[in-house]
Amino acid sequence: MKGCPSSSSRTLMDLFKQPAAKRLKRHSSPPLSPSSSSSKDASSLSASTLTSEERLKMEFNKALAKSKRNLKRCSDVVSKSTSKGIDGVGYVKLKELLVEETWLEVLPDELEKPYAEKLCKFVESEICSGSVPIYPPQNLIFNALNTTSFDRVKAVIIGQDPYHGPGQAMGLSFSVPNGVKVPSSLVNIYKELQQDLGCSIPSSGNLEKWAVQGVLLLNAVLTVRQYQANSHAKKGWELFTDAVIETISQKKRGVIFLLWGNYAQAKARLVDETKHHVLKAVHPSGLSANRGFFGCRHFSRTNQLLEKMGTSPIDWQL
C-alpha cells in the first residue's frame, strides 16, 4: 500500500530527478526499422516500457501542468479586470473563473441558475465595495475544481469556509500557501499522517500535491470576509458545492469521502453509499482532535480502499 516513504525510500517526485535516459530505460528489444521511427510509434514504445511508477509520475506532471494553465487563465482574467477597475478594484463574474473543462461538462449551466446569479451579485458587491478584503483572491475562488479535474477525483475532503486571515486562503480546504504559518487543524492532520503512515511532518501547509493526485479539497463556502468566519455562509455557495458533491456521487463510483466534524458529516446525505465510501471522524481542530481524529487512520484506510478497487493510492507525503 502506498504510504509515506521512509528517509531511505524514494518519493514519487524523486523519480524525475533521475536523468531522462535512466528514467526511460527500455527493456531489451529488437532494433527498430527506419519505418518504425515515427513520433507516434516512438511515443507508444516509450509508454509501453514505462514502469507503473513512471507512468503515474507522468500522469501527475500532466495534471499539474494543466492546473497551472487553469490558474494562469484565471489570473490573466482577473489582472485584465483589475487594470480596468476603479481604484485598482476589478471584478470578474464567477462563471469566468471556473475554467476546468471537465467540471463545466458535468455541471452544465450551474452558475447560470437563479441562486447562482444572486450569489454572483452578492460576491460582486462584497469585492467591489472594497471596505473589507474578501478571501481567497478571485483567481483562487474555484482553485479546488480548477486543480482537481472531475475525471481525477479519487477522494474528497470537505471543509467549511476559507481561512479568513490575510494570505491564508488559497481555495483548497485546510491548505495554506507556502510560507504561511501552518494552521492548528492542519498541524493535527500532519500528526495523524505521521502516526498512521509514518509521514514526516512538512514545514509547508500547501496541499496542492494532494489536489493534483485527485484529492478534491472542497470548502462548502468558497469566499469569506477578512476576520469574519462564515460571513459568506447561506448566500448560495452551499447550493453550488452540494451540486458538486451530488454530481460526484451520481456520475462516479468508488470515491472516498473524508468527513471531519459535524458540518462535513452532514454532507453524507448527498452521497450514495452503495457506490462510494464515507469515512467519518471528529474535526482535527485543537478542540476536538483528541476525541477521535487522532487514531482514525483515514489516510491508510483511503489507500486500502483505492488499492482494493484497483486504483493507484495517494502519496500523502508532502
CSV table of C-alpha atoms in Angstrom, one decimal:
chain,number,residue,atom,x,y,z
A,1,MET,CA,0.0,0.0,0.0
A,2,LYS,CA,1.2,3.4,-0.9
A,3,GLY,CA,2.0,5.4,2.2
A,4,CYS,CA,4.7,7.8,3.3
A,5,PRO,CA,8.2,6.6,2.4
A,6,SER,CA,11.0,6.3,4.9
A,7,SER,CA,14.0,8.5,4.5
A,8,SER,CA,15.7,5.7,2.6
A,9,SER,CA,12.9,5.3,0.1
A,10,ARG,CA,12.1,7.3,-3.0
A,11,THR,CA,9.1,9.6,-3.0
A,12,LEU,CA,7.1,9.9,-6.2
A,13,MET,CA,8.9,13.1,-7.1
A,14,ASP,CA,12.4,11.5,-6.7
A,15,LEU,CA,11.9,9.6,-9.9
A,16,PHE,CA,12.0,12.6,-12.1
A,17,LYS,CA,15.3,13.8,-10.5
A,18,GLN,CA,17.0,11.0,-12.4
A,19,PRO,CA,18.5,11.6,-15.9
A,20,ALA,CA,16.0,11.1,-18.6
A,21,ALA,CA,17.9,8.2,-20.1
A,22,LYS,CA,17.7,6.3,-16.9
A,23,ARG,CA,14.0,7.0,-16.4
A,24,LEU,CA,13.1,5.8,-19.8
A,25,LYS,CA,15.5,2.9,-20.0
A,26,ARG,CA,14.0,0.3,-22.3
A,27,HIS,CA,13.8,-3.4,-21.8
A,28,SER,CA,15.8,-5.4,-24.4
A,29,SER,CA,14.0,-5.4,-27.7
A,30,PRO,CA,14.9,-5.9,-31.4
A,31,PRO,CA,16.3,-2.9,-33.2
A,32,LEU,CA,13.7,-0.6,-34.8
A,33,SER,CA,13.4,-0.4,-38.5
A,34,PRO,CA,13.7,3.0,-40.1
A,35,SER,CA,9.9,3.0,-40.9
A,36,SER,CA,9.1,2.5,-37.2
A,37,SER,CA,10.7,5.7,-36.0
A,38,SER,CA,7.7,8.0,-36.4
A,39,SER,CA,6.9,10.1,-33.4
A,40,LYS,CA,3.7,8.2,-32.8
A,41,ASP,CA,5.4,4.8,-32.7
A,42,ALA,CA,8.2,6.1,-30.5
A,43,SER,CA,5.7,7.6,-28.1
A,44,SER,CA,3.8,4.3,-28.0
A,45,LEU,CA,7.0,2.3,-27.4
A,46,SER,CA,8.1,4.7,-24.6
A,47,ALA,CA,4.7,4.5,-22.9
A,48,SER,CA,4.7,0.6,-23.2
A,49,THR,CA,8.1,0.3,-21.5
A,50,LEU,CA,7.5,2.7,-18.6
A,51,THR,CA,7.1,1.2,-15.1
A,52,SER,CA,3.8,1.8,-13.3
A,53,GLU,CA,5.6,4.3,-11.1
A,54,GLU,CA,7.0,6.2,-14.1
A,55,ARG,CA,3.5,6.2,-15.7
A,56,LEU,CA,2.0,7.5,-12.5
A,57,LYS,CA,4.5,10.3,-12.4
A,58,MET,CA,3.9,11.3,-15.9
A,59,GLU,CA,0.2,11.5,-15.2
A,60,PHE,CA,0.9,13.6,-12.1
A,61,ASN,CA,3.1,16.0,-14.1
A,62,LYS,CA,0.5,16.3,-16.8
A,63,ALA,CA,-2.3,17.1,-14.3
A,64,LEU,CA,0.0,19.6,-12.5
A,65,ALA,CA,0.7,21.4,-15.8
A,66,LYS,CA,-3.0,21.5,-16.6
A,67,SER,CA,-3.8,23.0,-13.2
A,68,LYS,CA,-1.1,25.6,-13.7
A,69,ARG,CA,-2.6,26.5,-17.1
A,70,ASN,CA,-6.0,26.9,-15.4
A,71,LEU,CA,-4.6,29.1,-12.7
A,72,LYS,CA,-2.9,31.3,-15.3
A,73,ARG,CA,-6.1,31.7,-17.2
A,74,CYS,CA,-7.9,32.9,-14.1
A,75,SER,CA,-5.1,35.2,-13.1
A,76,ASP,CA,-5.0,36.7,-16.5
A,77,VAL,CA,-8.7,37.4,-16.5
A,78,VAL,CA,-8.5,39.0,-13.0
A,79,SER,CA,-5.5,41.0,-13.9
A,80,LYS,CA,-7.2,42.4,-17.0
A,81,SER,CA,-10.3,43.3,-15.0
A,82,THR,CA,-8.2,45.0,-12.3
A,83,SER,CA,-6.4,47.2,-14.8
A,84,LYS,CA,-9.8,48.5,-15.9
A,85,GLY,CA,-11.3,48.8,-12.5
A,86,ILE,CA,-11.8,51.8,-10.3
A,87,ASP,CA,-9.0,52.4,-7.8
A,88,GLY,CA,-7.4,49.1,-8.9
A,89,VAL,CA,-10.5,47.1,-7.9
A,90,GLY,CA,-11.9,44.8,-10.6
A,91,TYR,CA,-14.5,42.1,-10.5
A,92,VAL,CA,-14.8,39.0,-12.7
A,93,LYS,CA,-18.0,37.1,-12.9
A,94,LEU,CA,-17.9,33.8,-11.1
A,95,LYS,CA,-18.7,31.8,-14.3
A,96,GLU,CA,-15.5,33.2,-15.9
A,97,LEU,CA,-13.3,31.8,-13.0
A,98,LEU,CA,-14.4,28.1,-13.3
A,99,VAL,CA,-12.3,27.1,-16.3
A,100,GLU,CA,-11.6,23.4,-15.8
A,101,GLU,CA,-13.5,21.8,-18.8
A,102,THR,CA,-14.3,18.5,-17.1
A,103,TRP,CA,-16.3,20.3,-14.4
A,104,LEU,CA,-18.0,22.5,-16.9
A,105,GLU,CA,-19.1,19.4,-18.7
A,106,VAL,CA,-20.7,17.7,-15.7
A,107,LEU,CA,-22.1,20.9,-14.2
A,108,PRO,CA,-23.6,22.5,-17.3
A,109,ASP,CA,-25.1,26.0,-16.6
A,110,GLU,CA,-24.9,25.5,-12.8
A,111,LEU,CA,-23.6,29.1,-12.4
A,112,GLU,CA,-26.5,30.3,-14.7
A,113,LYS,CA,-29.2,29.2,-12.2
A,114,PRO,CA,-31.2,31.8,-10.3
A,115,TYR,CA,-29.4,31.1,-7.0
A,116,ALA,CA,-26.0,31.4,-8.6
A,117,GLU,CA,-27.0,34.7,-10.2
A,118,LYS,CA,-27.9,36.1,-6.7
A,119,LEU,CA,-24.6,34.6,-5.4
A,120,CYS,CA,-22.7,36.3,-8.1
A,121,LYS,CA,-24.2,39.7,-7.4
A,122,PHE,CA,-23.5,39.3,-3.7
A,123,VAL,CA,-19.8,38.4,-4.2
A,124,GLU,CA,-19.5,41.3,-6.7
A,125,SER,CA,-20.9,43.7,-4.2
A,126,GLU,CA,-18.6,42.4,-1.5
A,127,ILE,CA,-15.5,42.7,-3.6
A,128,CYS,CA,-16.3,46.0,-5.3
A,129,SER,CA,-17.2,47.8,-2.0
A,130,GLY,CA,-13.6,47.5,-1.0
A,131,SER,CA,-14.5,48.1,2.6
A,132,VAL,CA,-13.3,44.6,3.8
A,133,PRO,CA,-10.9,42.3,1.9
A,134,ILE,CA,-12.5,39.1,0.6
A,135,TYR,CA,-10.6,35.8,0.5
A,136,PRO,CA,-9.3,34.0,-1.3
A,137,PRO,CA,-8.2,36.2,-4.2
A,138,GLN,CA,-10.6,36.0,-7.1
A,139,ASN,CA,-8.3,33.8,-9.3
A,140,LEU,CA,-8.3,31.2,-6.5
A,141,ILE,CA,-12.1,31.1,-5.7
A,142,PHE,CA,-12.5,27.9,-7.7
A,143,ASN,CA,-9.0,26.6,-7.2
A,144,ALA,CA,-10.2,23.2,-5.9
A,145,LEU,CA,-12.1,22.5,-9.1
A,146,ASN,CA,-9.6,24.0,-11.4
A,147,THR,CA,-6.8,21.9,-9.8
A,148,THR,CA,-8.6,18.6,-9.4
A,149,SER,CA,-10.4,17.7,-12.6
A,150,PHE,CA,-13.6,15.7,-12.3
A,151,ASP,CA,-12.1,12.7,-14.0
A,152,ARG,CA,-9.2,12.5,-11.5
A,153,VAL,CA,-11.3,12.7,-8.3
A,154,LYS,CA,-10.4,9.8,-6.0
A,155,ALA,CA,-11.2,11.3,-2.6
A,156,VAL,CA,-12.9,14.4,-1.2
A,157,ILE,CA,-12.0,16.3,2.0
A,158,ILE,CA,-14.7,18.8,2.9
A,159,GLY,CA,-14.1,22.0,4.8
A,160,GLN,CA,-16.5,24.7,5.9
A,161,ASP,CA,-15.3,28.0,4.6
A,162,PRO,CA,-11.9,29.6,3.7
A,163,TYR,CA,-9.3,30.8,6.2
A,164,HIS,CA,-10.1,34.4,6.9
A,165,GLY,CA,-6.6,35.7,7.8
A,166,PRO,CA,-4.5,37.7,5.3
A,167,GLY,CA,-2.7,35.5,2.9
A,168,GLN,CA,-4.1,32.2,4.2
A,169,ALA,CA,-6.9,31.2,1.9
A,170,MET,CA,-5.9,29.6,-1.4
A,171,GLY,CA,-9.1,27.9,-2.5
A,172,LEU,CA,-8.2,24.4,-1.2
A,173,SER,CA,-9.7,23.2,2.1
A,174,PHE,CA,-7.3,23.1,5.0
A,175,SER,CA,-4.4,24.3,2.8
A,176,VAL,CA,-2.4,27.5,3.0
A,177,PRO,CA,0.3,28.8,0.6
A,178,ASN,CA,4.0,28.2,1.1
A,179,GLY,CA,5.5,30.5,3.7
A,180,VAL,CA,2.3,30.9,5.7
A,181,LYS,CA,2.1,29.5,9.2
A,182,VAL,CA,0.5,26.1,9.3
A,183,PRO,CA,-2.9,26.4,11.0
A,184,SER,CA,-3.6,24.2,14.0
A,185,SER,CA,-6.1,21.9,12.3
A,186,LEU,CA,-3.5,21.1,9.6
A,187,VAL,CA,-0.8,20.6,12.2
A,188,ASN,CA,-3.1,17.9,13.7
A,189,ILE,CA,-3.7,16.4,10.2
A,190,TYR,CA,0.0,16.1,9.8
A,191,LYS,CA,0.3,14.5,13.2
A,192,GLU,CA,-2.2,11.9,12.3
A,193,LEU,CA,-0.5,11.2,9.0
A,194,GLN,CA,2.8,10.7,10.9
A,195,GLN,CA,1.1,8.2,13.3
A,196,ASP,CA,-0.9,6.5,10.5
A,197,LEU,CA,1.6,6.2,7.7
A,198,GLY,CA,4.9,7.4,9.1
A,199,CYS,CA,4.9,10.6,7.1
A,200,SER,CA,7.4,13.2,8.1
A,201,ILE,CA,5.8,16.5,9.1
A,202,PRO,CA,6.4,19.2,6.4
A,203,SER,CA,7.1,22.8,7.1
A,204,SER,CA,4.6,24.0,4.5
A,205,GLY,CA,0.9,23.8,4.7
A,206,ASN,CA,0.4,23.7,0.9
A,207,LEU,CA,-1.7,20.7,0.0
A,208,GLU,CA,-1.6,21.2,-3.8
A,209,LYS,CA,0.2,17.9,-4.3
A,210,TRP,CA,-2.8,16.1,-2.8
A,211,ALA,CA,-5.2,18.0,-5.1
A,212,VAL,CA,-3.2,17.2,-8.2
A,213,GLN,CA,-3.3,13.5,-7.4
A,214,GLY,CA,-7.1,13.5,-7.1
A,215,VAL,CA,-8.0,14.6,-3.6
A,216,LEU,CA,-10.7,17.3,-4.0
A,217,LEU,CA,-10.1,19.8,-1.2
A,218,LEU,CA,-13.5,21.4,-1.3
A,219,ASN,CA,-14.9,24.0,1.1
A,220,ALA,CA,-18.7,24.2,1.3
A,221,VAL,CA,-18.4,28.0,1.1
A,222,LEU,CA,-15.8,29.4,-1.3
A,223,THR,CA,-15.4,33.0,-0.1
A,224,VAL,CA,-15.2,34.9,3.2
A,225,ARG,CA,-14.7,38.4,4.6
A,226,GLN,CA,-11.4,39.1,6.4
A,227,TYR,CA,-11.5,38.0,10.0
A,228,GLN,CA,-15.2,37.1,9.8
A,229,ALA,CA,-15.7,33.3,9.7
A,230,ASN,CA,-18.9,32.2,7.9
A,231,SER,CA,-19.6,35.7,6.7
A,232,HIS,CA,-20.5,34.4,3.3
A,233,ALA,CA,-22.4,31.4,4.5
A,234,LYS,CA,-26.0,30.9,3.3
A,235,LYS,CA,-25.5,33.2,0.3
A,236,GLY,CA,-25.7,30.4,-2.2
A,237,TRP,CA,-22.3,28.8,-2.1
A,238,GLU,CA,-23.7,25.7,-0.3
A,239,LEU,CA,-26.1,25.0,-3.1
A,240,PHE,CA,-23.2,25.1,-5.6
A,241,THR,CA,-20.9,22.9,-3.6
A,242,ASP,CA,-23.7,20.5,-2.8
A,243,ALA,CA,-24.3,20.2,-6.5
A,244,VAL,CA,-20.6,19.3,-6.9
A,245,ILE,CA,-20.8,16.6,-4.3
A,246,GLU,CA,-24.1,15.2,-5.8
A,247,THR,CA,-22.5,15.2,-9.2
A,248,ILE,CA,-19.6,13.2,-8.0
A,249,SER,CA,-21.9,10.8,-6.2
A,250,GLN,CA,-24.1,10.3,-9.3
A,251,LYS,CA,-21.5,10.2,-12.1
A,252,LYS,CA,-18.6,8.5,-10.5
A,253,ARG,CA,-18.0,5.3,-8.5
A,254,GLY,CA,-15.6,4.4,-5.7
A,255,VAL,CA,-14.8,7.9,-4.4
A,256,ILE,CA,-13.8,8.1,-0.7
A,257,PHE,CA,-15.3,11.0,1.2
A,258,LEU,CA,-13.4,12.1,4.3
A,259,LEU,CA,-15.9,13.9,6.5
A,260,TRP,CA,-14.4,15.5,9.6
A,261,GLY,CA,-16.7,17.2,12.1
A,262,ASN,CA,-20.5,17.5,12.2
A,263,TYR,CA,-20.6,20.1,9.5
A,264,ALA,CA,-18.8,17.9,6.9
A,265,GLN,CA,-20.7,14.8,8.1
A,266,ALA,CA,-24.0,16.4,7.3
A,267,LYS,CA,-22.9,16.2,3.6
A,268,ALA,CA,-23.1,12.4,3.8
A,269,ARG,CA,-26.8,12.8,2.8
A,270,LEU,CA,-25.6,13.8,-0.7
A,271,VAL,CA,-23.5,10.7,-1.2
A,272,ASP,CA,-24.8,7.3,-2.4
A,273,GLU,CA,-23.0,5.0,0.0
A,274,THR,CA,-23.8,2.0,-2.2
A,275,LYS,CA,-21.4,3.3,-4.7
A,276,HIS,CA,-18.9,5.3,-2.6
A,277,HIS,CA,-17.1,5.1,0.7
A,278,VAL,CA,-17.7,7.6,3.6
A,279,LEU,CA,-15.1,7.9,6.4
A,280,LYS,CA,-16.2,10.0,9.4
A,281,ALA,CA,-14.2,11.4,12.3
A,282,VAL,CA,-14.3,14.5,14.6
A,283,HIS,CA,-12.8,17.7,13.3
A,284,PRO,CA,-9.0,17.9,13.5
A,285,SER,CA,-9.2,21.3,15.4
A,286,GLY,CA,-7.3,21.6,18.6
A,287,LEU,CA,-10.6,21.5,20.5
A,288,SER,CA,-11.7,18.1,19.2
A,289,ALA,CA,-8.8,16.2,17.6
A,290,ASN,CA,-8.1,14.2,20.8
A,291,ARG,CA,-11.7,13.0,20.8
A,292,GLY,CA,-11.4,10.7,17.8
A,293,PHE,CA,-9.5,12.4,15.0
A,294,PHE,CA,-6.1,11.1,16.2
A,295,GLY,CA,-6.2,7.4,15.5
A,296,CYS,CA,-8.9,7.5,12.8
A,297,ARG,CA,-6.3,6.3,10.3
A,298,HIS,CA,-8.3,7.8,7.4
A,299,PHE,CA,-5.2,8.1,5.2
A,300,SER,CA,-4.2,4.5,5.2
A,301,ARG,CA,-7.8,3.4,5.0
A,302,THR,CA,-8.3,5.6,1.9
A,303,ASN,CA,-5.3,4.0,0.2
A,304,GLN,CA,-6.5,0.5,1.2
A,305,LEU,CA,-9.9,1.2,-0.4
A,306,LEU,CA,-8.3,2.6,-3.5
A,307,GLU,CA,-6.0,-0.3,-3.9
A,308,LYS,CA,-8.8,-2.8,-3.3
A,309,MET,CA,-10.6,-1.1,-6.2
A,310,GLY,CA,-7.5,-1.3,-8.4
A,311,THR,CA,-6.9,2.4,-8.3
A,312,SER,CA,-3.5,3.9,-7.6
A,313,PRO,CA,-3.2,5.2,-4.0
A,314,ILE,CA,-2.4,8.7,-2.8
A,315,ASP,CA,1.1,9.6,-1.9
A,316,TRP,CA,0.3,11.7,1.2
A,317,GLN,CA,3.9,12.7,1.9
A,318,LEU,CA,4.4,16.4,1.2
